[in-house]
Coordinates of C-alpha atoms in Angstrom, one line a residue:
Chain A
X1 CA 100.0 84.7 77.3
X2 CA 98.3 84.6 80.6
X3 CA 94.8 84.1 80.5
X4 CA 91.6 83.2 83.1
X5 CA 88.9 81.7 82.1
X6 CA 85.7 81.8 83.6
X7 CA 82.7 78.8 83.9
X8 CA 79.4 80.1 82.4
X9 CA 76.4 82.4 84.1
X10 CA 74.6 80.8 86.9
X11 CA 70.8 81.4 87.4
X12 CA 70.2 80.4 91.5
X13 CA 67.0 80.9 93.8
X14 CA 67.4 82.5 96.8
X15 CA 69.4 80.6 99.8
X16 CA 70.9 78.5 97.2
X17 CA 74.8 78.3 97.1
X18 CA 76.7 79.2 94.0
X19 CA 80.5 78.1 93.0
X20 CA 82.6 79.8 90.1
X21 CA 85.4 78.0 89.1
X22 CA 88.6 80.2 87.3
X23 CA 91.1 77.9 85.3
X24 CA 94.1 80.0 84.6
X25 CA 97.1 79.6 81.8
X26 CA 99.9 81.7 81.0
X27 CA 101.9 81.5 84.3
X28 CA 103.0 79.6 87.2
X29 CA 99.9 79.5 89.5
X30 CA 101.3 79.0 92.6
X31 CA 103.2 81.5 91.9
X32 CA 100.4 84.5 92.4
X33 CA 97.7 84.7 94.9
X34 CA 94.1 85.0 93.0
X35 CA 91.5 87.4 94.1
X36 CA 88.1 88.0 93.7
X37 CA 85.8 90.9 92.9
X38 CA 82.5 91.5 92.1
X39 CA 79.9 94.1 90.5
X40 CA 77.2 94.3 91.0
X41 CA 74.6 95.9 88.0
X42 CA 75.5 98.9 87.5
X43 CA 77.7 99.3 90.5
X44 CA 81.3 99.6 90.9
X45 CA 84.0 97.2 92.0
X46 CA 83.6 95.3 94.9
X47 CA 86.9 92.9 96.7
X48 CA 85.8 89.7 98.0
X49 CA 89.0 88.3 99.3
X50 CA 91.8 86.4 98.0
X51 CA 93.6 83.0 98.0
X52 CA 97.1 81.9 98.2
X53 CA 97.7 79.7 95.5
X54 CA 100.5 78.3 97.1
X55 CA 99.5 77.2 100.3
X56 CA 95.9 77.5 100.3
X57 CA 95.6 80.5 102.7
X58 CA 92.7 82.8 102.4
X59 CA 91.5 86.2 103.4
X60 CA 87.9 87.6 103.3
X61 CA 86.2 90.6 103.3
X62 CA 84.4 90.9 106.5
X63 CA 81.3 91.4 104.4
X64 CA 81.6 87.7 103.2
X65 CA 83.1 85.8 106.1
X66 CA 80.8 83.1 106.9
X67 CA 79.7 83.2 103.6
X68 CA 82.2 82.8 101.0
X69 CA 85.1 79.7 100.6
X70 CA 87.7 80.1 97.9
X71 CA 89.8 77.3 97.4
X72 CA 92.0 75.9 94.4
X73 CA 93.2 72.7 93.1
X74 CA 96.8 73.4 91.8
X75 CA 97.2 70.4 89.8
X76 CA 94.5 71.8 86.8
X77 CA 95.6 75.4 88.0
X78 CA 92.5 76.5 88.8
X79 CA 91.0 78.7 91.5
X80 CA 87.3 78.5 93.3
X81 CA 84.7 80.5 94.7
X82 CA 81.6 79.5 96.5
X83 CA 79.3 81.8 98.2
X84 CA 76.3 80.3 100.5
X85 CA 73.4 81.5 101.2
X86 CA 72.6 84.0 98.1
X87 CA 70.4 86.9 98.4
X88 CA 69.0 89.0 95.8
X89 CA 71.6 91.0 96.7
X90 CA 74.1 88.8 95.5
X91 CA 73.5 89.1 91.7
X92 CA 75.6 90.5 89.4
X93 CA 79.1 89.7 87.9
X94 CA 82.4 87.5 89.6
X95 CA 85.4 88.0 88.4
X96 CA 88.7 86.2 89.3
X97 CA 91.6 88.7 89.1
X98 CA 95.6 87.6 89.6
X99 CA 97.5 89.1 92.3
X100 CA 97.1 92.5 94.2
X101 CA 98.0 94.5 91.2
X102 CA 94.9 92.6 89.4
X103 CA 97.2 92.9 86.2
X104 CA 94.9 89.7 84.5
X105 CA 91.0 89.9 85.0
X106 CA 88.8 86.8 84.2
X107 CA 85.8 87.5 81.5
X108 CA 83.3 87.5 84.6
X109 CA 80.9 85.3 85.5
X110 CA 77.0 86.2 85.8
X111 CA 75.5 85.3 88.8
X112 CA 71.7 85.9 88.9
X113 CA 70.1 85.3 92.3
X114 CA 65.6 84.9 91.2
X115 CA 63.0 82.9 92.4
Chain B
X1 CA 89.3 100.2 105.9
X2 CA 90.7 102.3 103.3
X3 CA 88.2 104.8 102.1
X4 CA 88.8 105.9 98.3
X5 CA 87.5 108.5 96.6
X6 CA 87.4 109.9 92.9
X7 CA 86.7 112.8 91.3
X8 CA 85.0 114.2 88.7
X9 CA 82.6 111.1 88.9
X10 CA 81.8 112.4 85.5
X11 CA 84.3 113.7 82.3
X12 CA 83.5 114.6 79.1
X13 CA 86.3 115.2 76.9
X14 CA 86.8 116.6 73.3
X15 CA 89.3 114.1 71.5
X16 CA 92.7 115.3 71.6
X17 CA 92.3 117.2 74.7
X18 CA 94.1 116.1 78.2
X19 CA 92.1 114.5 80.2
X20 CA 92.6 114.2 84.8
X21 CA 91.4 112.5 87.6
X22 CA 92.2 112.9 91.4
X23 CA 92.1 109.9 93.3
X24 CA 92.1 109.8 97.4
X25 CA 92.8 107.6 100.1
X26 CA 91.9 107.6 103.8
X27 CA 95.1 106.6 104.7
X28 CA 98.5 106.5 103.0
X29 CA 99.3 104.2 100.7
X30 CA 103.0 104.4 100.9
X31 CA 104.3 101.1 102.0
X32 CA 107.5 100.9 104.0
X33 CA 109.5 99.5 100.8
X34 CA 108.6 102.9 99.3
X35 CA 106.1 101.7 97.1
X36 CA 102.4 103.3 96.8
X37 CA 100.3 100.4 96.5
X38 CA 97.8 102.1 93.8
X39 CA 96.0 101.0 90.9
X40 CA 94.3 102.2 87.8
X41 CA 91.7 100.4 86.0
X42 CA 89.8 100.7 82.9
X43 CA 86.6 99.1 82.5
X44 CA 85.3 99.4 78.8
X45 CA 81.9 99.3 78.3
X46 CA 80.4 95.7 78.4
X47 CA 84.3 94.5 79.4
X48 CA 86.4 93.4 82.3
X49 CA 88.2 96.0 84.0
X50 CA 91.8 96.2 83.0
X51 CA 95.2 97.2 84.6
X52 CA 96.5 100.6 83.3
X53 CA 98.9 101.8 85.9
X54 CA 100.2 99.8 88.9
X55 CA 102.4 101.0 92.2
X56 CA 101.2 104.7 91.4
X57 CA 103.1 105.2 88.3
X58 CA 103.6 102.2 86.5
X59 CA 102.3 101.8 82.9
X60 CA 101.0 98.1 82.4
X61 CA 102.3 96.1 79.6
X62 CA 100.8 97.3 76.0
X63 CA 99.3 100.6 77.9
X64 CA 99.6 103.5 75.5
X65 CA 102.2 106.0 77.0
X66 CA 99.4 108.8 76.6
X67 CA 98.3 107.2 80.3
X68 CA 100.1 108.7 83.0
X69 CA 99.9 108.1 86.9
X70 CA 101.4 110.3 89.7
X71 CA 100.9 110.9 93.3
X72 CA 101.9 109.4 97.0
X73 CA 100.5 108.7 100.2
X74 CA 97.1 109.5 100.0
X75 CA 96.6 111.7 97.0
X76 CA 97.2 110.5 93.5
X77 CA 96.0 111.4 89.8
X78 CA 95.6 109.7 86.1
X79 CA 96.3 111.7 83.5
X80 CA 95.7 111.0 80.0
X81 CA 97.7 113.4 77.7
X82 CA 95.1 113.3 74.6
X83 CA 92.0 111.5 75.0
X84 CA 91.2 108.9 71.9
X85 CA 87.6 107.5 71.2
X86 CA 88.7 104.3 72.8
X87 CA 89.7 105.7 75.8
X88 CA 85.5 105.9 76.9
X89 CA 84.8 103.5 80.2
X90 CA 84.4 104.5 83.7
X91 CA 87.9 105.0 85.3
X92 CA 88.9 103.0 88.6
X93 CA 91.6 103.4 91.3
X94 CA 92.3 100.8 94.0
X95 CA 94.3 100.5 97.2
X96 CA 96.4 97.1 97.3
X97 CA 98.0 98.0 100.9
X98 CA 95.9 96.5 103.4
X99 CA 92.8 93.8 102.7
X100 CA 90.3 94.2 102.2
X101 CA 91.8 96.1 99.1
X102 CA 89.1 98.9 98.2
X103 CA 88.5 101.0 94.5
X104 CA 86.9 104.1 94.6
X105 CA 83.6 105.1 92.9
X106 CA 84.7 105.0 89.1
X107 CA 85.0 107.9 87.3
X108 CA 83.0 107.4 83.6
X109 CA 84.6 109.3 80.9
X110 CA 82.9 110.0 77.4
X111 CA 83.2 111.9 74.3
X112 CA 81.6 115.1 73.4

């Protein structure tokens, strides 16, 4: 069965960087491109940009260019996503989706951006 | 980008009563291979979203055929024939056209 799984919550300061890893199972990772999205507390969904898991092409929201590098080592089948810089405004949860259809979520990871 | 809206925002439903909602796009989600790139998402409380409808009308894999989705171009809608206490959660669409990919506000359902 396919499954993503998540590394734990994260607890940053302010203009610290964060990454979230995603190992996924289940399926042939190069296969699908992985995609990110966030939430923010109590906030709806929010697309950060995705990664070919292929050939290692990417695509960001403009909100996050500058910001944000996802990446992904296809040996351990695993997908990446650091974002630079954090803000209060970053906190909340990351998840790691597969493909446009984001037919598999990952559990989420907390991301809590305090001084 | 894409622009999606939702409405109600809000639904509350007896169980066993039908249950819609209208989802909008700013721009037509009919691709030239004749497939609306739209999504419907489920986000339990305290869970991940999940995939309930893919391509506009496509019922995800172990999706109870209660959930419905219809629509093209710009204008679709989620129907759920009888509503079940599970089905509580806010309610998502999302354009997978053109990046960035977009959802609309959510739409929470509960039971009266």
């Amino acid at each position: 069965q396919v499954h993503l799984l998540q590394s734990g919550a994260e607890v940053k300061e302010p203009g610290a960087s964060v990454k979230v890893s995603c190992k996924t199972s289940g399926y042939t990772f190069t296969d699908y491109y992985t995609h990110w999205v966030r939430q923010a507390p109590g906030q709806g969904l929010e697309w950060m940009g995705w990664i070919s898991s292929n050939t290692g092409a990417t695509n960001y929201a403009q909100k996050f260019q500058g910001r944000v590098t996802m990446t992904r080592d296809t040996s351990i089948s695993t997908a990446y996503m650091e974002l630079n810089r954090l803000t209060s405004d970053d906190t909340g949860m990351y998840y790691c989706v597969r493909d446009r259809h984001a037919d598999y979520w990952g559990q989420g990871t907390l991301v809590t951006v305090s001084s | 980008e894409i622009v999606m809206t939702q409405s109600p925002l809000s639904l509350s439903v007896t169980p066993g009563e039908p249950a819609s909602i209208s989802c909008r796009s700013s721009q037509s989600l009919l691709h030239s291979n004749g497939r609306n790139y739209l999504g419907w998402y489920l986000q339990k409380p305290g869970q991940s979203p999940h995939l309930l409808i893919y391509l506009g009308f496509n019922r995800a894999s172990g999706v109870p055929d209660r959930f419905s989705g219809s629509g093209s171009g710009t204008d679709f809608t989620l129907k759920i024939s009888r509503v079940e206490a599970e089905d509580v959660g806010v309610y998502y669409c999302m354009q997978g056209l053109l990046a960035p990919q977009t959802f609309g506000p959510g739409t929470k359902v509960d039971i009266k």
